[in-house]
Amino acid sequence: MTADARSRSRSFVGRDGTRLEAEMWGEASAPPVVLLHGGGQTRHAWDRTGPRLAALGWRVVAPDLRGHGTSQWSSDGAYDLDLFADDVRALVAQLGGRPVLVGASLGGLSSLLAAGEAPRAAIRALVLVDVAHRPDPRGVRRIVEFMRRRPDGFASVEEAAAVVSAHLPHRTRPYDPEGLRTNLRRQGDRWVWHWDPRMLHGFEGRTDPPGMAERLLAAARHADVPILLIRGGVSDVVPEDIAEEFCDQVPHARYAEVGDAGHMVVGDRNEPFIDALIPFLEGIG
């Protein structure tokens, strides 16, 4: 294993002192890129992406969002988007160096608000991974229904892997039970998802809140940085027409597509995702 492939851990402080645990790869002197996972995931969603970007000369930071993984849970159970955006602002300020933000789903929405609404985070560029100003509500409902399923957890990691495989039938390879272990935690004799279940209350009935699409478009227009939207070619959350609508409304945005990938682009097709990302990173200077 090369030095770039080895990760190290670091803690950051989010809004109101919330502790955010992160994984890091690459040289301390390299330009920073922050990878922000989606709702219900952990920083380990980027375990294959981080070393690859570090080998290309980037200092990579992948935090667990609040309420996820080993980061602190909100004491009052609140998980509105503004809290996540403030966490991103705090992390960027502590990191310095005007990082590139790469955000999937919830991580992308949080990054977009942090980049485009005051106080704007000092970043170099923004990459949105299968997220735009509005989703297809059917795709969001499917995800939320999956997250609400099995609140009592699983008897084994293998059982959880079988459930995930059924949820992602487009994946051609079997879901790796060992890779899934980082998304689970022990609770008695059961395995449960490694996130605060109270977070789901914020998703209930809010797949596309009134005024949110306009707010996100305004944030994108005010984010004075290059924006790339990478969508999954078979995504049911960001179909092609929504991606095109976003780019039509945001002149400095463009989008790329990863074929045969669903909403979880990185997990579905990591290498094609990196192939879509690298030219953008190389072009921002």
PDB file of C-alpha atoms in Angstrom:
ATOM      1  CA  MET A   1       0.000   0.000   0.000  1.00  0.00           C
ATOM      2  CA  THR A   2       1.379   3.417  -0.930  1.00  0.00           C
ATOM      3  CA  ALA A   3       1.485   6.350   1.445  1.00  0.00           C
ATOM      4  CA  ASP A   4      -1.366   7.984  -0.485  1.00  0.00           C
ATOM      5  CA  ALA A   5      -3.584   4.937   0.024  1.00  0.00           C
ATOM      6  CA  ARG A   6      -3.293   4.982   3.816  1.00  0.00           C
ATOM      7  CA  SER A   7      -5.961   6.981   5.603  1.00  0.00           C
ATOM      8  CA  ARG A   8      -5.776   8.844   8.864  1.00  0.00           C
ATOM      9  CA  SER A   9      -8.527  10.153  11.089  1.00  0.00           C
ATOM     10  CA  ARG A  10      -9.231  13.697  12.219  1.00  0.00           C
ATOM     11  CA  SER A  11     -11.997  15.439  14.124  1.00  0.00           C
ATOM     12  CA  PHE A  12     -13.613  18.684  13.032  1.00  0.00           C
ATOM     13  CA  VAL A  13     -16.140  20.876  14.830  1.00  0.00           C
ATOM     14  CA  GLY A  14     -19.456  21.689  13.181  1.00  0.00           C
ATOM     15  CA  ARG A  15     -22.223  24.074  14.172  1.00  0.00           C
ATOM     16  CA  ASP A  16     -22.828  24.409  17.910  1.00  0.00           C
ATOM     17  CA  GLY A  17     -19.707  22.366  18.651  1.00  0.00           C
ATOM     18  CA  THR A  18     -20.985  19.185  16.995  1.00  0.00           C
ATOM     19  CA  ARG A  19     -18.060  16.770  16.579  1.00  0.00           C
ATOM     20  CA  LEU A  20     -17.498  15.560  13.027  1.00  0.00           C
ATOM     21  CA  GLU A  21     -15.178  12.600  12.486  1.00  0.00           C
ATOM     22  CA  ALA A  22     -13.381  12.385   9.158  1.00  0.00           C
ATOM     23  CA  GLU A  23     -11.069  10.167   7.136  1.00  0.00           C
ATOM     24  CA  MET A  24      -8.162  11.785   5.281  1.00  0.00           C
ATOM     25  CA  TRP A  25      -5.818  10.730   2.501  1.00  0.00           C
ATOM     26  CA  GLY A  26      -2.934  12.439   0.716  1.00  0.00           C
ATOM     27  CA  GLU A  27      -0.183  14.912   1.502  1.00  0.00           C
ATOM     28  CA  ALA A  28      -0.847  17.807   3.870  1.00  0.00           C
ATOM     29  CA  SER A  29       0.523  20.267   1.305  1.00  0.00           C
ATOM     30  CA  ALA A  30      -1.777  19.075  -1.506  1.00  0.00           C
ATOM     31  CA  PRO A  31      -4.882  21.050  -2.569  1.00  0.00           C
ATOM     32  CA  PRO A  32      -7.929  19.902  -0.583  1.00  0.00           C
ATOM     33  CA  VAL A  33     -11.067  18.173  -1.778  1.00  0.00           C
ATOM     34  CA  VAL A  34     -13.914  17.363   0.621  1.00  0.00           C
ATOM     35  CA  LEU A  35     -16.144  14.340  -0.053  1.00  0.00           C
ATOM     36  CA  LEU A  36     -19.580  14.550   1.585  1.00  0.00           C
ATOM     37  CA  HIS A  37     -21.741  11.416   1.606  1.00  0.00           C
ATOM     38  CA  GLY A  38     -25.492  11.078   1.197  1.00  0.00           C
ATOM     39  CA  GLY A  39     -28.176  10.617   3.837  1.00  0.00           C
ATOM     40  CA  GLY A  40     -27.954   7.256   5.586  1.00  0.00           C
ATOM     41  CA  GLN A  41     -24.357   6.676   4.456  1.00  0.00           C
ATOM     42  CA  THR A  42     -21.032   7.214   6.218  1.00  0.00           C
ATOM     43  CA  ARG A  43     -17.618   8.533   5.198  1.00  0.00           C
ATOM     44  CA  HIS A  44     -16.725   4.993   4.146  1.00  0.00           C
ATOM     45  CA  ALA A  45     -18.845   5.491   1.023  1.00  0.00           C
ATOM     46  CA  TRP A  46     -15.650   7.144  -0.306  1.00  0.00           C
ATOM     47  CA  ASP A  47     -13.168   4.436   0.723  1.00  0.00           C
ATOM     48  CA  ARG A  48     -12.281   3.656  -2.888  1.00  0.00           C
ATOM     49  CA  THR A  49     -12.506   7.244  -4.137  1.00  0.00           C
ATOM     50  CA  GLY A  50     -10.293   8.824  -1.464  1.00  0.00           C
ATOM     51  CA  PRO A  51      -7.079   6.881  -2.196  1.00  0.00           C
ATOM     52  CA  ARG A  52      -7.508   7.347  -5.954  1.00  0.00           C
ATOM     53  CA  LEU A  53      -7.828  11.125  -5.659  1.00  0.00           C
ATOM     54  CA  ALA A  54      -4.918  11.260  -3.211  1.00  0.00           C
ATOM     55  CA  ALA A  55      -2.757   9.376  -5.721  1.00  0.00           C
ATOM     56  CA  LEU A  56      -3.651  12.089  -8.245  1.00  0.00           C
ATOM     57  CA  GLY A  57      -2.284  14.801  -5.961  1.00  0.00           C
ATOM     58  CA  TRP A  58      -5.229  15.838  -3.803  1.00  0.00           C
ATOM     59  CA  ARG A  59      -5.577  16.060  -0.032  1.00  0.00           C
ATOM     60  CA  VAL A  60      -8.866  14.267   0.547  1.00  0.00           C
ATOM     61  CA  VAL A  61     -11.177  14.782   3.532  1.00  0.00           C
ATOM     62  CA  ALA A  62     -14.283  12.603   3.950  1.00  0.00           C
ATOM     63  CA  PRO A  63     -16.329  13.419   7.072  1.00  0.00           C
ATOM     64  CA  ASP A  64     -19.261  11.623   8.617  1.00  0.00           C
ATOM     65  CA  LEU A  65     -22.135  14.105   8.522  1.00  0.00           C
ATOM     66  CA  ARG A  66     -23.798  14.867  11.850  1.00  0.00           C
ATOM     67  CA  GLY A  67     -25.960  11.982  12.985  1.00  0.00           C
ATOM     68  CA  HIS A  68     -24.049   9.542  10.778  1.00  0.00           C
ATOM     69  CA  GLY A  69     -21.255   7.076  11.472  1.00  0.00           C
ATOM     70  CA  THR A  70     -19.041   8.098  14.376  1.00  0.00           C
ATOM     71  CA  SER A  71     -19.882  11.810  14.213  1.00  0.00           C
ATOM     72  CA  GLN A  72     -21.978  13.308  16.980  1.00  0.00           C
ATOM     73  CA  TRP A  73     -25.760  13.167  16.842  1.00  0.00           C
ATOM     74  CA  SER A  74     -27.842  16.340  17.189  1.00  0.00           C
ATOM     75  CA  SER A  75     -28.755  16.568  20.861  1.00  0.00           C
ATOM     76  CA  ASP A  76     -32.292  17.740  20.058  1.00  0.00           C
ATOM     77  CA  GLY A  77     -32.802  15.374  17.113  1.00  0.00           C
ATOM     78  CA  ALA A  78     -32.915  18.262  14.611  1.00  0.00           C
ATOM     79  CA  TYR A  79     -31.512  17.562  11.148  1.00  0.00           C
ATOM     80  CA  ASP A  80     -32.695  20.329   8.864  1.00  0.00           C
ATOM     81  CA  LEU A  81     -30.649  21.213   5.808  1.00  0.00           C
ATOM     82  CA  ASP A  82     -29.379  24.490   7.270  1.00  0.00           C
ATOM     83  CA  LEU A  83     -27.652  22.592  10.079  1.00  0.00           C
ATOM     84  CA  PHE A  84     -25.802  20.419   7.598  1.00  0.00           C
ATOM     85  CA  ALA A  85     -24.880  23.487   5.516  1.00  0.00           C
ATOM     86  CA  ASP A  86     -23.473  25.236   8.596  1.00  0.00           C
ATOM     87  CA  ASP A  87     -21.430  22.135   9.371  1.00  0.00           C
ATOM     88  CA  VAL A  88     -19.957  22.319   5.865  1.00  0.00           C
ATOM     89  CA  ARG A  89     -19.108  26.002   6.351  1.00  0.00           C
ATOM     90  CA  ALA A  90     -17.390  25.223   9.658  1.00  0.00           C
ATOM     91  CA  LEU A  91     -15.423  22.348   8.181  1.00  0.00           C
ATOM     92  CA  VAL A  92     -14.259  24.436   5.206  1.00  0.00           C
ATOM     93  CA  ALA A  93     -13.127  27.237   7.524  1.00  0.00           C
ATOM     94  CA  GLN A  94     -11.088  24.814   9.655  1.00  0.00           C
ATOM     95  CA  LEU A  95      -9.576  23.118   6.642  1.00  0.00           C
ATOM     96  CA  GLY A  96      -8.574  26.259   4.725  1.00  0.00           C
ATOM     97  CA  GLY A  97      -7.066  26.250   1.266  1.00  0.00           C
ATOM     98  CA  ARG A  98     -10.353  26.786  -0.643  1.00  0.00           C
ATOM     99  CA  PRO A  99     -11.293  23.128  -1.087  1.00  0.00           C
ATOM    100  CA  VAL A 100     -13.339  21.558  -3.841  1.00  0.00           C
ATOM    101  CA  LEU A 101     -16.601  20.224  -2.406  1.00  0.00           C
ATOM    102  CA  VAL A 102     -17.906  16.933  -3.804  1.00  0.00           C
ATOM    103  CA  GLY A 103     -21.314  16.162  -2.323  1.00  0.00           C
ATOM    104  CA  ALA A 104     -23.633  13.232  -2.941  1.00  0.00           C
ATOM    105  CA  SER A 105     -27.361  13.718  -2.328  1.00  0.00           C
ATOM    106  CA  LEU A 106     -27.673  15.220   1.184  1.00  0.00           C
ATOM    107  CA  GLY A 107     -23.974  16.118   1.103  1.00  0.00           C
ATOM    108  CA  GLY A 108     -24.514  17.893  -2.206  1.00  0.00           C
ATOM    109  CA  LEU A 109     -27.519  19.902  -1.020  1.00  0.00           C
ATOM    110  CA  SER A 110     -25.610  20.945   2.112  1.00  0.00           C
ATOM    111  CA  SER A 111     -22.609  21.966   0.020  1.00  0.00           C
ATOM    112  CA  LEU A 112     -24.751  23.943  -2.421  1.00  0.00           C
ATOM    113  CA  LEU A 113     -26.303  26.053   0.347  1.00  0.00           C
ATOM    114  CA  ALA A 114     -22.916  26.505   2.035  1.00  0.00           C
ATOM    115  CA  ALA A 115     -21.380  27.680  -1.235  1.00  0.00           C
ATOM    116  CA  GLY A 116     -24.181  29.949  -2.431  1.00  0.00           C
ATOM    117  CA  GLU A 117     -25.853  31.462   0.644  1.00  0.00           C
ATOM    118  CA  ALA A 118     -24.330  33.895   3.128  1.00  0.00           C
ATOM    119  CA  PRO A 119     -21.985  33.393   4.758  1.00  0.00           C
ATOM    120  CA  ARG A 120     -20.578  31.704   1.668  1.00  0.00           C
ATOM    121  CA  ALA A 121     -17.930  29.065   2.248  1.00  0.00           C
ATOM    122  CA  ALA A 122     -14.585  29.839   0.604  1.00  0.00           C
ATOM    123  CA  ILE A 123     -14.328  27.012  -1.916  1.00  0.00           C
ATOM    124  CA  ARG A 124     -12.713  26.474  -5.321  1.00  0.00           C
ATOM    125  CA  ALA A 125     -15.428  24.430  -7.048  1.00  0.00           C
ATOM    126  CA  LEU A 126     -18.516  22.333  -6.382  1.00  0.00           C
ATOM    127  CA  VAL A 127     -19.439  18.854  -7.624  1.00  0.00           C
ATOM    128  CA  LEU A 128     -23.011  17.637  -7.102  1.00  0.00           C
ATOM    129  CA  VAL A 129     -23.355  13.856  -7.266  1.00  0.00           C
ATOM    130  CA  ASP A 130     -26.862  12.901  -8.420  1.00  0.00           C
ATOM    131  CA  VAL A 131     -28.528  15.851  -6.771  1.00  0.00           C
ATOM    132  CA  ALA A 132     -29.948  19.044  -8.272  1.00  0.00           C
ATOM    133  CA  HIS A 133     -32.393  21.811  -7.349  1.00  0.00           C
ATOM    134  CA  ARG A 134     -35.282  19.357  -7.218  1.00  0.00           C
ATOM    135  CA  PRO A 135     -35.650  15.577  -7.240  1.00  0.00           C
ATOM    136  CA  ASP A 136     -38.102  13.206  -8.810  1.00  0.00           C
ATOM    137  CA  PRO A 137     -40.264  12.606  -5.701  1.00  0.00           C
ATOM    138  CA  ARG A 138     -40.848   8.970  -6.647  1.00  0.00           C
ATOM    139  CA  GLY A 139     -37.147   8.224  -6.348  1.00  0.00           C
ATOM    140  CA  VAL A 140     -36.893  10.003  -3.004  1.00  0.00           C
ATOM    141  CA  ARG A 141     -39.903   8.121  -1.645  1.00  0.00           C
ATOM    142  CA  ARG A 142     -38.292   4.829  -2.631  1.00  0.00           C
ATOM    143  CA  ILE A 143     -35.140   5.738  -0.684  1.00  0.00           C
ATOM    144  CA  VAL A 144     -37.008   6.930   2.403  1.00  0.00           C
ATOM    145  CA  GLU A 145     -39.159   3.804   2.405  1.00  0.00           C
ATOM    146  CA  PHE A 146     -36.009   1.700   2.311  1.00  0.00           C
ATOM    147  CA  MET A 147     -34.461   3.669   5.198  1.00  0.00           C
ATOM    148  CA  ARG A 148     -37.619   3.234   7.281  1.00  0.00           C
ATOM    149  CA  ARG A 149     -37.706  -0.505   6.674  1.00  0.00           C
ATOM    150  CA  ARG A 150     -36.390  -2.898   9.329  1.00  0.00           C
ATOM    151  CA  PRO A 151     -36.221  -0.467  12.297  1.00  0.00           C
ATOM    152  CA  ASP A 152     -35.369  -3.463  14.498  1.00  0.00           C
ATOM    153  CA  GLY A 153     -32.235  -4.087  12.448  1.00  0.00           C
ATOM    154  CA  PHE A 154     -30.760  -7.337  11.192  1.00  0.00           C
ATOM    155  CA  ALA A 155     -29.567 -10.599  12.706  1.00  0.00           C
ATOM    156  CA  SER A 156     -26.330 -10.433  10.698  1.00  0.00           C
ATOM    157  CA  VAL A 157     -24.362  -8.300   8.280  1.00  0.00           C
ATOM    158  CA  GLU A 158     -25.140 -10.866   5.581  1.00  0.00           C
ATOM    159  CA  GLU A 159     -28.874 -10.372   6.120  1.00  0.00           C
ATOM    160  CA  ALA A 160     -28.451  -6.602   5.757  1.00  0.00           C
ATOM    161  CA  ALA A 161     -26.442  -7.137   2.555  1.00  0.00           C
ATOM    162  CA  ALA A 162     -29.227  -9.263   1.072  1.00  0.00           C
ATOM    163  CA  VAL A 163     -31.763  -6.505   1.788  1.00  0.00           C
ATOM    164  CA  VAL A 164     -29.514  -3.884   0.152  1.00  0.00           C
ATOM    165  CA  SER A 165     -28.985  -6.100  -2.899  1.00  0.00           C
ATOM    166  CA  ALA A 166     -32.746  -6.400  -3.352  1.00  0.00           C
ATOM    167  CA  HIS A 167     -32.997  -2.598  -3.111  1.00  0.00           C
ATOM    168  CA  LEU A 168     -30.320  -2.112  -5.800  1.00  0.00           C
ATOM    169  CA  PRO A 169     -31.174  -4.678  -8.493  1.00  0.00           C
ATOM    170  CA  HIS A 170     -29.279  -2.743 -11.201  1.00  0.00           C
ATOM    171  CA  ARG A 171     -25.937  -3.559  -9.592  1.00  0.00           C
ATOM    172  CA  THR A 172     -24.273  -6.348 -11.523  1.00  0.00           C
ATOM    173  CA  ARG A 173     -21.933  -7.429  -8.711  1.00  0.00           C
ATOM    174  CA  PRO A 174     -23.099  -8.935  -5.393  1.00  0.00           C
ATOM    175  CA  TYR A 175     -23.207  -6.495  -2.499  1.00  0.00           C
ATOM    176  CA  ASP A 176     -20.117  -7.013  -0.338  1.00  0.00           C
ATOM    177  CA  PRO A 177     -21.172  -7.832   3.253  1.00  0.00           C
ATOM    178  CA  GLU A 178     -17.812  -6.776   4.669  1.00  0.00           C
ATOM    179  CA  GLY A 179     -17.973  -3.430   2.912  1.00  0.00           C
ATOM    180  CA  LEU A 180     -21.435  -2.907   4.392  1.00  0.00           C
ATOM    181  CA  ARG A 181     -20.197  -3.456   7.950  1.00  0.00           C
ATOM    182  CA  THR A 182     -19.044   0.175   8.232  1.00  0.00           C
ATOM    183  CA  ASN A 183     -22.645   1.311   7.643  1.00  0.00           C
ATOM    184  CA  LEU A 184     -23.919  -0.748  10.583  1.00  0.00           C
ATOM    185  CA  ARG A 185     -23.437  -0.758  14.343  1.00  0.00           C
ATOM    186  CA  ARG A 186     -24.176  -3.313  17.015  1.00  0.00           C
ATOM    187  CA  GLN A 187     -27.238  -2.780  19.201  1.00  0.00           C
ATOM    188  CA  GLY A 188     -27.591  -5.707  21.549  1.00  0.00           C
ATOM    189  CA  ASP A 189     -27.631  -8.826  19.397  1.00  0.00           C
ATOM    190  CA  ARG A 190     -28.772  -6.926  16.300  1.00  0.00           C
ATOM    191  CA  TRP A 191     -27.093  -4.867  13.581  1.00  0.00           C
ATOM    192  CA  VAL A 192     -28.733  -1.483  12.914  1.00  0.00           C
ATOM    193  CA  TRP A 193     -27.919   1.315  10.481  1.00  0.00           C
ATOM    194  CA  HIS A 194     -25.150   3.641  11.640  1.00  0.00           C
ATOM    195  CA  TRP A 195     -27.182   6.835  11.728  1.00  0.00           C
ATOM    196  CA  ASP A 196     -29.615   8.560  14.057  1.00  0.00           C
ATOM    197  CA  PRO A 197     -33.140   7.249  13.266  1.00  0.00           C
ATOM    198  CA  ARG A 198     -34.579  10.615  14.312  1.00  0.00           C
ATOM    199  CA  MET A 199     -33.119  12.007  11.100  1.00  0.00           C
ATOM    200  CA  LEU A 200     -35.942  10.375   9.152  1.00  0.00           C
ATOM    201  CA  HIS A 201     -38.492  12.684  10.780  1.00  0.00           C
ATOM    202  CA  GLY A 202     -37.017  15.529   8.731  1.00  0.00           C
ATOM    203  CA  PHE A 203     -37.562  13.577   5.511  1.00  0.00           C
ATOM    204  CA  GLU A 204     -41.222  12.778   6.163  1.00  0.00           C
ATOM    205  CA  GLY A 205     -43.400  14.565   3.613  1.00  0.00           C
ATOM    206  CA  ARG A 206     -40.533  16.834   2.560  1.00  0.00           C
ATOM    207  CA  THR A 207     -39.253  15.273  -0.637  1.00  0.00           C
ATOM    208  CA  ASP A 208     -39.525  18.668  -2.376  1.00  0.00           C
ATOM    209  CA  PRO A 209     -40.570  21.397   0.103  1.00  0.00           C
ATOM    210  CA  PRO A 210     -42.309  24.490  -1.321  1.00  0.00           C
ATOM    211  CA  GLY A 211     -39.771  27.082  -2.372  1.00  0.00           C
ATOM    212  CA  MET A 212     -36.753  24.802  -1.964  1.00  0.00           C
ATOM    213  CA  ALA A 213     -36.102  24.406  -5.694  1.00  0.00           C
ATOM    214  CA  GLU A 214     -36.007  28.179  -6.146  1.00  0.00           C
ATOM    215  CA  ARG A 215     -33.772  28.552  -3.090  1.00  0.00           C
ATOM    216  CA  LEU A 216     -31.295  25.958  -4.356  1.00  0.00           C
ATOM    217  CA  LEU A 217     -31.219  27.488  -7.838  1.00  0.00           C
ATOM    218  CA  ALA A 218     -30.531  30.908  -6.315  1.00  0.00           C
ATOM    219  CA  ALA A 219     -27.719  29.424  -4.240  1.00  0.00           C
ATOM    220  CA  ALA A 220     -26.228  27.785  -7.330  1.00  0.00           C
ATOM    221  CA  ARG A 221     -26.320  31.066  -9.254  1.00  0.00           C
ATOM    222  CA  HIS A 222     -24.681  32.932  -6.369  1.00  0.00           C
ATOM    223  CA  ALA A 223     -21.967  30.329  -5.892  1.00  0.00           C
ATOM    224  CA  ASP A 224     -19.238  32.064  -7.870  1.00  0.00           C
ATOM    225  CA  VAL A 225     -17.370  28.830  -8.635  1.00  0.00           C
ATOM    226  CA  PRO A 226     -17.454  26.158 -11.360  1.00  0.00           C
ATOM    227  CA  ILE A 227     -20.182  23.562 -10.784  1.00  0.00           C
ATOM    228  CA  LEU A 228     -20.350  20.036 -12.157  1.00  0.00           C
ATOM    229  CA  LEU A 229     -23.386  17.806 -11.734  1.00  0.00           C
ATOM    230  CA  ILE A 230     -22.598  14.107 -12.131  1.00  0.00           C
ATOM    231  CA  ARG A 231     -25.797  12.086 -12.465  1.00  0.00           C
ATOM    232  CA  GLY A 232     -26.349   8.366 -12.545  1.00  0.00           C
ATOM    233  CA  GLY A 233     -27.477   7.246 -15.985  1.00  0.00           C
ATOM    234  CA  VAL A 234     -30.347   5.185 -14.531  1.00  0.00           C
ATOM    235  CA  SER A 235     -31.037   7.438 -11.525  1.00  0.00           C
ATOM    236  CA  ASP A 236     -34.678   7.689 -10.458  1.00  0.00           C
ATOM    237  CA  VAL A 237     -33.884  10.746  -8.307  1.00  0.00           C
ATOM    238  CA  VAL A 238     -32.281  13.061 -10.887  1.00  0.00           C
ATOM    239  CA  PRO A 239     -33.572  12.167 -14.356  1.00  0.00           C
ATOM    240  CA  GLU A 240     -31.996  13.751 -17.404  1.00  0.00           C
ATOM    241  CA  ASP A 241     -34.600  16.499 -17.793  1.00  0.00           C
ATOM    242  CA  ILE A 242     -33.993  17.768 -14.245  1.00  0.00           C
ATOM    243  CA  ALA A 243     -30.225  17.817 -14.779  1.00  0.00           C
ATOM    244  CA  GLU A 244     -30.699  19.764 -18.012  1.00  0.00           C
ATOM    245  CA  GLU A 245     -33.101  22.173 -16.302  1.00  0.00           C
ATOM    246  CA  PHE A 246     -30.512  22.825 -13.582  1.00  0.00           C
ATOM    247  CA  CYS A 247     -27.792  23.590 -16.117  1.00  0.00           C
ATOM    248  CA  ASP A 248     -30.132  25.808 -18.153  1.00  0.00           C
ATOM    249  CA  GLN A 249     -30.863  27.853 -15.017  1.00  0.00           C
ATOM    250  CA  VAL A 250     -27.240  27.972 -13.779  1.00  0.00           C
ATOM    251  CA  PRO A 251     -24.973  29.240 -16.593  1.00  0.00           C
ATOM    252  CA  HIS A 252     -21.684  28.189 -14.938  1.00  0.00           C
ATOM    253  CA  ALA A 253     -22.885  24.611 -14.338  1.00  0.00           C
ATOM    254  CA  ARG A 254     -22.523  21.594 -16.582  1.00  0.00           C
ATOM    255  CA  TYR A 255     -23.260  17.953 -16.128  1.00  0.00           C
ATOM    256  CA  ALA A 256     -21.794  14.549 -16.887  1.00  0.00           C
ATOM    257  CA  GLU A 257     -23.435  11.153 -16.788  1.00  0.00           C
ATOM    258  CA  VAL A 258     -22.204   7.835 -15.404  1.00  0.00           C
ATOM    259  CA  GLY A 259     -23.923   5.068 -17.349  1.00  0.00           C
ATOM    260  CA  ASP A 260     -25.511   2.121 -15.526  1.00  0.00           C
ATOM    261  CA  ALA A 261     -25.318   3.985 -12.203  1.00  0.00           C
ATOM    262  CA  GLY A 262     -28.325   4.748 -10.032  1.00  0.00           C
ATOM    263  CA  HIS A 263     -28.617   7.378  -7.332  1.00  0.00           C
ATOM    264  CA  MET A 264     -25.652   5.901  -5.442  1.00  0.00           C
ATOM    265  CA  VAL A 265     -23.262   6.724  -8.266  1.00  0.00           C
ATOM    266  CA  VAL A 266     -20.023   6.171  -6.356  1.00  0.00           C
ATOM    267  CA  GLY A 267     -21.092   2.841  -4.925  1.00  0.00           C
ATOM    268  CA  ASP A 268     -22.485   1.662  -8.252  1.00  0.00           C
ATOM    269  CA  ARG A 269     -19.693   2.719 -10.617  1.00  0.00           C
ATOM    270  CA  ASN A 270     -16.728   4.190  -8.754  1.00  0.00           C
ATOM    271  CA  GLU A 271     -14.154   4.120 -11.559  1.00  0.00           C
ATOM    272  CA  PRO A 272     -16.433   5.716 -14.209  1.00  0.00           C
ATOM    273  CA  PHE A 273     -17.387   8.301 -11.563  1.00  0.00           C
ATOM    274  CA  ILE A 274     -13.719   9.195 -11.070  1.00  0.00           C
ATOM    275  CA  ASP A 275     -13.254   9.310 -14.842  1.00  0.00           C
ATOM    276  CA  ALA A 276     -16.054  11.906 -15.017  1.00  0.00           C
ATOM    277  CA  LEU A 277     -14.615  13.884 -12.090  1.00  0.00           C
ATOM    278  CA  ILE A 278     -10.933  14.067 -13.064  1.00  0.00           C
ATOM    279  CA  PRO A 279     -11.242  16.345 -16.140  1.00  0.00           C
ATOM    280  CA  PHE A 280     -13.274  18.815 -14.079  1.00  0.00           C
ATOM    281  CA  LEU A 281     -10.694  18.822 -11.271  1.00  0.00           C
ATOM    282  CA  GLU A 282      -7.863  19.262 -13.765  1.00  0.00           C
ATOM    283  CA  GLY A 283      -9.645  22.154 -15.420  1.00  0.00           C
ATOM    284  CA  ILE A 284     -10.344  24.321 -12.373  1.00  0.00           C
ATOM    285  CA  GLY A 285      -6.695  25.295 -11.795  1.00  0.00           C
TER     286      GLY A 285
END
